[in-house]
Amino acid sequence: MKTITIAAFILALLAMPAHAQGRRQQGGGEETRAKQDTKPKVDEKAYKAALERIPESKEKYDPWGVARPAEPAKKSR
């Protein structure tokens, strides 16, 4: 009986962190609504205008350009 009690106690200690993670705060709904209202609104026209102002690159970007040689090695026979 003593071992069963100790095992149950150990299992309860192990389950406590998982139980704490699953809990949600109740109440405080006004605080969450106030935080949502303070987010800046995205202006689609300003966003598209900013995208158009980005200059087009003349070269195509190669992310692996530094990792490999510019020209492949020629095989000699």
Tab-separated table of N, CA and C in Angstrom:
chain	number	residue	atom	x	y	z
A	1	MET	N	0.825	-1.188	0.000
A	1	MET	CA	0.000	0.000	0.000
A	1	MET	C	0.873	1.258	0.000
A	2	LYS	N	1.995	1.159	0.727
A	2	LYS	CA	2.906	2.297	0.813
A	2	LYS	C	3.510	2.612	-0.559
A	3	THR	N	3.855	1.599	-1.327
A	3	THR	CA	4.457	1.813	-2.647
A	3	THR	C	3.450	2.418	-3.625
A	4	ILE	N	2.198	2.019	-3.513
A	4	ILE	CA	1.167	2.575	-4.388
A	4	ILE	C	0.970	4.058	-4.083
A	5	THR	N	0.992	4.421	-2.806
A	5	THR	CA	0.834	5.821	-2.410
A	5	THR	C	2.007	6.657	-2.917
A	6	ILE	N	3.210	6.130	-2.796
A	6	ILE	CA	4.400	6.854	-3.264
A	6	ILE	C	4.358	6.994	-4.787
A	7	ALA	N	3.958	5.939	-5.500
A	7	ALA	CA	3.868	5.989	-6.962
A	7	ALA	C	2.820	7.014	-7.409
A	8	ALA	N	1.691	7.055	-6.726
A	8	ALA	CA	0.649	8.025	-7.064
A	8	ALA	C	1.132	9.450	-6.811
A	9	PHE	N	1.870	9.638	-5.729
A	9	PHE	CA	2.417	10.958	-5.415
A	9	PHE	C	3.426	11.405	-6.474
A	10	ILE	N	4.285	10.508	-6.908
A	10	ILE	CA	5.279	10.835	-7.940
A	10	ILE	C	4.587	11.153	-9.260
A	11	LEU	N	3.573	10.376	-9.621
A	11	LEU	CA	2.829	10.662	-10.856
A	11	LEU	C	2.124	12.014	-10.787
A	12	ALA	N	1.598	12.369	-9.632
A	12	ALA	CA	0.947	13.667	-9.476
A	12	ALA	C	1.962	14.793	-9.621
A	13	LEU	N	3.166	14.614	-9.083
A	13	LEU	CA	4.211	15.635	-9.238
A	13	LEU	C	4.636	15.790	-10.685
A	14	LEU	N	4.699	14.680	-11.413
A	14	LEU	CA	5.084	14.747	-12.823
A	14	LEU	C	3.997	15.371	-13.690
A	15	ALA	N	2.750	15.233	-13.304
A	15	ALA	CA	1.639	15.751	-14.103
A	15	ALA	C	1.384	17.229	-13.852
A	16	MET	N	1.892	17.788	-12.763
A	16	MET	CA	1.610	19.188	-12.438
A	16	MET	C	2.099	20.171	-13.502
A	17	PRO	N	3.318	20.053	-14.056
A	17	PRO	CA	3.729	21.017	-15.086
A	17	PRO	C	2.849	20.967	-16.344
A	18	ALA	N	2.446	19.775	-16.739
A	18	ALA	CA	1.583	19.651	-17.915
A	18	ALA	C	0.223	20.272	-17.654
A	19	HIS	N	-0.274	20.110	-16.454
A	19	HIS	CA	-1.567	20.699	-16.100
A	19	HIS	C	-1.473	22.227	-16.095
A	20	ALA	N	-0.364	22.767	-15.638
A	20	ALA	CA	-0.201	24.216	-15.574
A	20	ALA	C	-0.112	24.815	-16.975
A	21	GLN	N	0.454	24.095	-17.927
A	21	GLN	CA	0.567	24.621	-19.284
A	21	GLN	C	-0.766	24.668	-19.996
A	22	GLY	N	-1.681	23.789	-19.648
A	22	GLY	CA	-2.972	23.724	-20.316
A	22	GLY	C	-3.971	24.745	-19.817
A	23	ARG	N	-3.668	25.420	-18.733
A	23	ARG	CA	-4.627	26.367	-18.159
A	23	ARG	C	-4.621	27.672	-18.937
A	24	ARG	N	-5.774	28.238	-19.111
A	24	ARG	CA	-5.923	29.536	-19.778
A	24	ARG	C	-6.384	30.548	-18.756
A	25	GLN	N	-5.994	31.809	-18.960
A	25	GLN	CA	-6.452	32.852	-18.057
A	25	GLN	C	-7.895	33.190	-18.382
A	26	GLN	N	-8.697	33.240	-17.375
A	26	GLN	CA	-10.086	33.623	-17.538
A	26	GLN	C	-10.224	35.075	-17.091
A	27	GLY	N	-11.107	35.802	-17.712
A	27	GLY	CA	-11.276	37.204	-17.369
A	27	GLY	C	-10.219	38.040	-18.073
A	28	GLY	N	-10.170	39.311	-17.750
A	28	GLY	CA	-9.171	40.177	-18.378
A	28	GLY	C	-9.410	40.372	-19.857
A	29	GLY	N	-10.635	40.226	-20.306
A	29	GLY	CA	-10.942	40.350	-21.719
A	29	GLY	C	-10.738	41.756	-22.247
A	30	GLU	N	-10.895	42.733	-21.386
A	30	GLU	CA	-10.721	44.120	-21.817
A	30	GLU	C	-9.268	44.412	-22.158
A	31	GLU	N	-8.345	43.804	-21.432
A	31	GLU	CA	-6.934	44.023	-21.702
A	31	GLU	C	-6.552	43.474	-23.067
A	32	THR	N	-7.063	42.305	-23.415
A	32	THR	CA	-6.713	41.718	-24.701
A	32	THR	C	-7.335	42.514	-25.844
A	33	ARG	N	-8.527	43.028	-25.652
A	33	ARG	CA	-9.142	43.847	-26.703
A	33	ARG	C	-8.379	45.144	-26.897
A	34	ALA	N	-7.889	45.730	-25.819
A	34	ALA	CA	-7.136	46.980	-25.913
A	34	ALA	C	-5.828	46.754	-26.652
A	35	LYS	N	-5.198	45.613	-26.440
A	35	LYS	CA	-3.943	45.317	-27.133
A	35	LYS	C	-4.180	45.114	-28.619
A	36	GLN	N	-5.307	44.527	-28.986
A	36	GLN	CA	-5.602	44.291	-30.387
A	36	GLN	C	-5.875	45.604	-31.117
A	37	ASP	N	-6.448	46.568	-30.440
A	37	ASP	CA	-6.759	47.843	-31.075
A	37	ASP	C	-5.521	48.686	-31.311
A	38	THR	N	-4.447	48.465	-30.554
A	38	THR	CA	-3.259	49.288	-30.691
A	38	THR	C	-2.369	48.854	-31.850
A	39	LYS	N	-2.686	47.742	-32.501
A	39	LYS	CA	-1.883	47.306	-33.641
A	39	LYS	C	-2.082	48.292	-34.797
A	40	PRO	N	-0.993	48.663	-35.484
A	40	PRO	CA	-1.144	49.598	-36.598
A	40	PRO	C	-1.876	48.932	-37.771
A	41	LYS	N	-2.685	49.702	-38.431
A	41	LYS	CA	-3.422	49.211	-39.589
A	41	LYS	C	-2.510	49.265	-40.817
A	42	VAL	N	-2.581	48.251	-41.647
A	42	VAL	CA	-1.754	48.185	-42.846
A	42	VAL	C	-2.493	48.904	-43.969
A	43	ASP	N	-1.811	49.844	-44.572
A	43	ASP	CA	-2.377	50.595	-45.689
A	43	ASP	C	-1.895	49.929	-46.975
A	44	GLU	N	-2.806	49.335	-47.711
A	44	GLU	CA	-2.446	48.596	-48.921
A	44	GLU	C	-1.809	49.496	-49.981
A	45	LYS	N	-2.317	50.703	-50.138
A	45	LYS	CA	-1.765	51.601	-51.153
A	45	LYS	C	-0.336	51.993	-50.816
A	46	ALA	N	-0.068	52.274	-49.558
A	46	ALA	CA	1.287	52.645	-49.147
A	46	ALA	C	2.228	51.458	-49.289
A	47	TYR	N	1.742	50.267	-48.996
A	47	TYR	CA	2.555	49.063	-49.124
A	47	TYR	C	2.938	48.825	-50.585
A	48	LYS	N	1.974	48.917	-51.479
A	48	LYS	CA	2.267	48.711	-52.898
A	48	LYS	C	3.179	49.793	-53.452
A	49	ALA	N	3.007	51.035	-52.992
A	49	ALA	CA	3.874	52.120	-53.438
A	49	ALA	C	5.307	51.895	-52.964
A	50	ALA	N	5.467	51.392	-51.758
A	50	ALA	CA	6.806	51.114	-51.239
A	50	ALA	C	7.461	49.976	-52.012
A	51	LEU	N	6.684	48.985	-52.408
A	51	LEU	CA	7.234	47.888	-53.202
A	51	LEU	C	7.681	48.363	-54.582
A	52	GLU	N	6.957	49.303	-55.160
A	52	GLU	CA	7.320	49.812	-56.477
A	52	GLU	C	8.587	50.655	-56.427
A	53	ARG	N	8.894	51.260	-55.282
A	53	ARG	CA	10.093	52.090	-55.160
A	53	ARG	C	11.365	51.274	-55.012
A	54	ILE	N	11.256	49.970	-54.759
A	54	ILE	CA	12.446	49.132	-54.647
A	54	ILE	C	13.035	48.948	-56.037
A	55	PRO	N	14.303	49.301	-56.220
A	55	PRO	CA	14.886	49.190	-57.566
A	55	PRO	C	15.100	47.729	-57.962
A	56	GLU	N	14.965	47.463	-59.243
A	56	GLU	CA	15.202	46.121	-59.766
A	56	GLU	C	16.707	45.904	-59.883
A	57	SER	N	17.165	44.738	-59.487
A	57	SER	CA	18.600	44.459	-59.588
A	57	SER	C	18.939	44.057	-61.016
A	58	LYS	N	20.132	44.453	-61.442
A	58	LYS	CA	20.550	44.141	-62.803
A	58	LYS	C	21.062	42.704	-62.896
A	59	GLU	N	21.650	42.192	-61.826
A	59	GLU	CA	22.128	40.819	-61.797
A	59	GLU	C	21.159	39.945	-61.026
A	60	LYS	N	21.113	38.699	-61.407
A	60	LYS	CA	20.311	37.762	-60.660
A	60	LYS	C	21.118	37.331	-59.434
A	61	TYR	N	20.496	37.351	-58.265
A	61	TYR	CA	21.181	37.005	-57.025
A	61	TYR	C	21.390	35.503	-56.930
A	62	ASP	N	22.616	35.107	-56.620
A	62	ASP	CA	22.951	33.700	-56.456
A	62	ASP	C	23.388	33.452	-55.023
A	63	PRO	N	22.537	32.871	-54.185
A	63	PRO	CA	22.904	32.667	-52.784
A	63	PRO	C	24.047	31.677	-52.592
A	64	TRP	N	24.286	30.786	-53.550
A	64	TRP	CA	25.366	29.809	-53.439
A	64	TRP	C	26.617	30.263	-54.183
A	65	GLY	N	26.659	31.496	-54.632
A	65	GLY	CA	27.799	31.983	-55.398
A	65	GLY	C	29.104	31.951	-54.643
A	66	VAL	N	29.074	32.141	-53.358
A	66	VAL	CA	30.291	32.139	-52.557
A	66	VAL	C	30.747	30.709	-52.281
A	67	ALA	N	29.841	29.769	-52.245
A	67	ALA	CA	30.170	28.396	-51.884
A	67	ALA	C	30.765	27.602	-53.041
A	68	ARG	N	30.527	28.000	-54.255
A	68	ARG	CA	31.063	27.250	-55.391
A	68	ARG	C	31.856	28.186	-56.285
A	69	PRO	N	32.742	27.655	-57.090
A	69	PRO	CA	33.528	28.528	-57.980
A	69	PRO	C	32.638	29.169	-59.041
A	70	ALA	N	33.088	30.310	-59.538
A	70	ALA	CA	32.301	31.048	-60.522
A	70	ALA	C	32.153	30.258	-61.811
A	71	GLU	N	33.236	29.640	-62.261
A	71	GLU	CA	33.182	28.839	-63.485
A	71	GLU	C	33.543	27.398	-63.138
A	72	PRO	N	32.849	26.452	-63.734
A	72	PRO	CA	33.185	25.069	-63.432
A	72	PRO	C	34.571	24.711	-63.951
A	73	ALA	N	35.253	23.819	-63.253
A	73	ALA	CA	36.592	23.404	-63.666
A	73	ALA	C	36.491	22.612	-64.951
A	74	LYS	N	37.434	22.858	-65.874
A	74	LYS	CA	37.421	22.157	-67.164
A	74	LYS	C	38.200	20.856	-67.037
A	75	LYS	N	37.654	19.820	-67.605
A	75	LYS	CA	38.302	18.522	-67.564
A	75	LYS	C	39.380	18.478	-68.653
A	76	SER	N	40.539	17.980	-68.281
A	76	SER	CA	41.605	17.844	-69.275
A	76	SER	C	41.803	16.366	-69.571
A	77	ARG	N	41.960	16.056	-70.873
A	77	ARG	CA	42.143	14.656	-71.278
A	77	ARG	C	43.393	14.509	-72.052
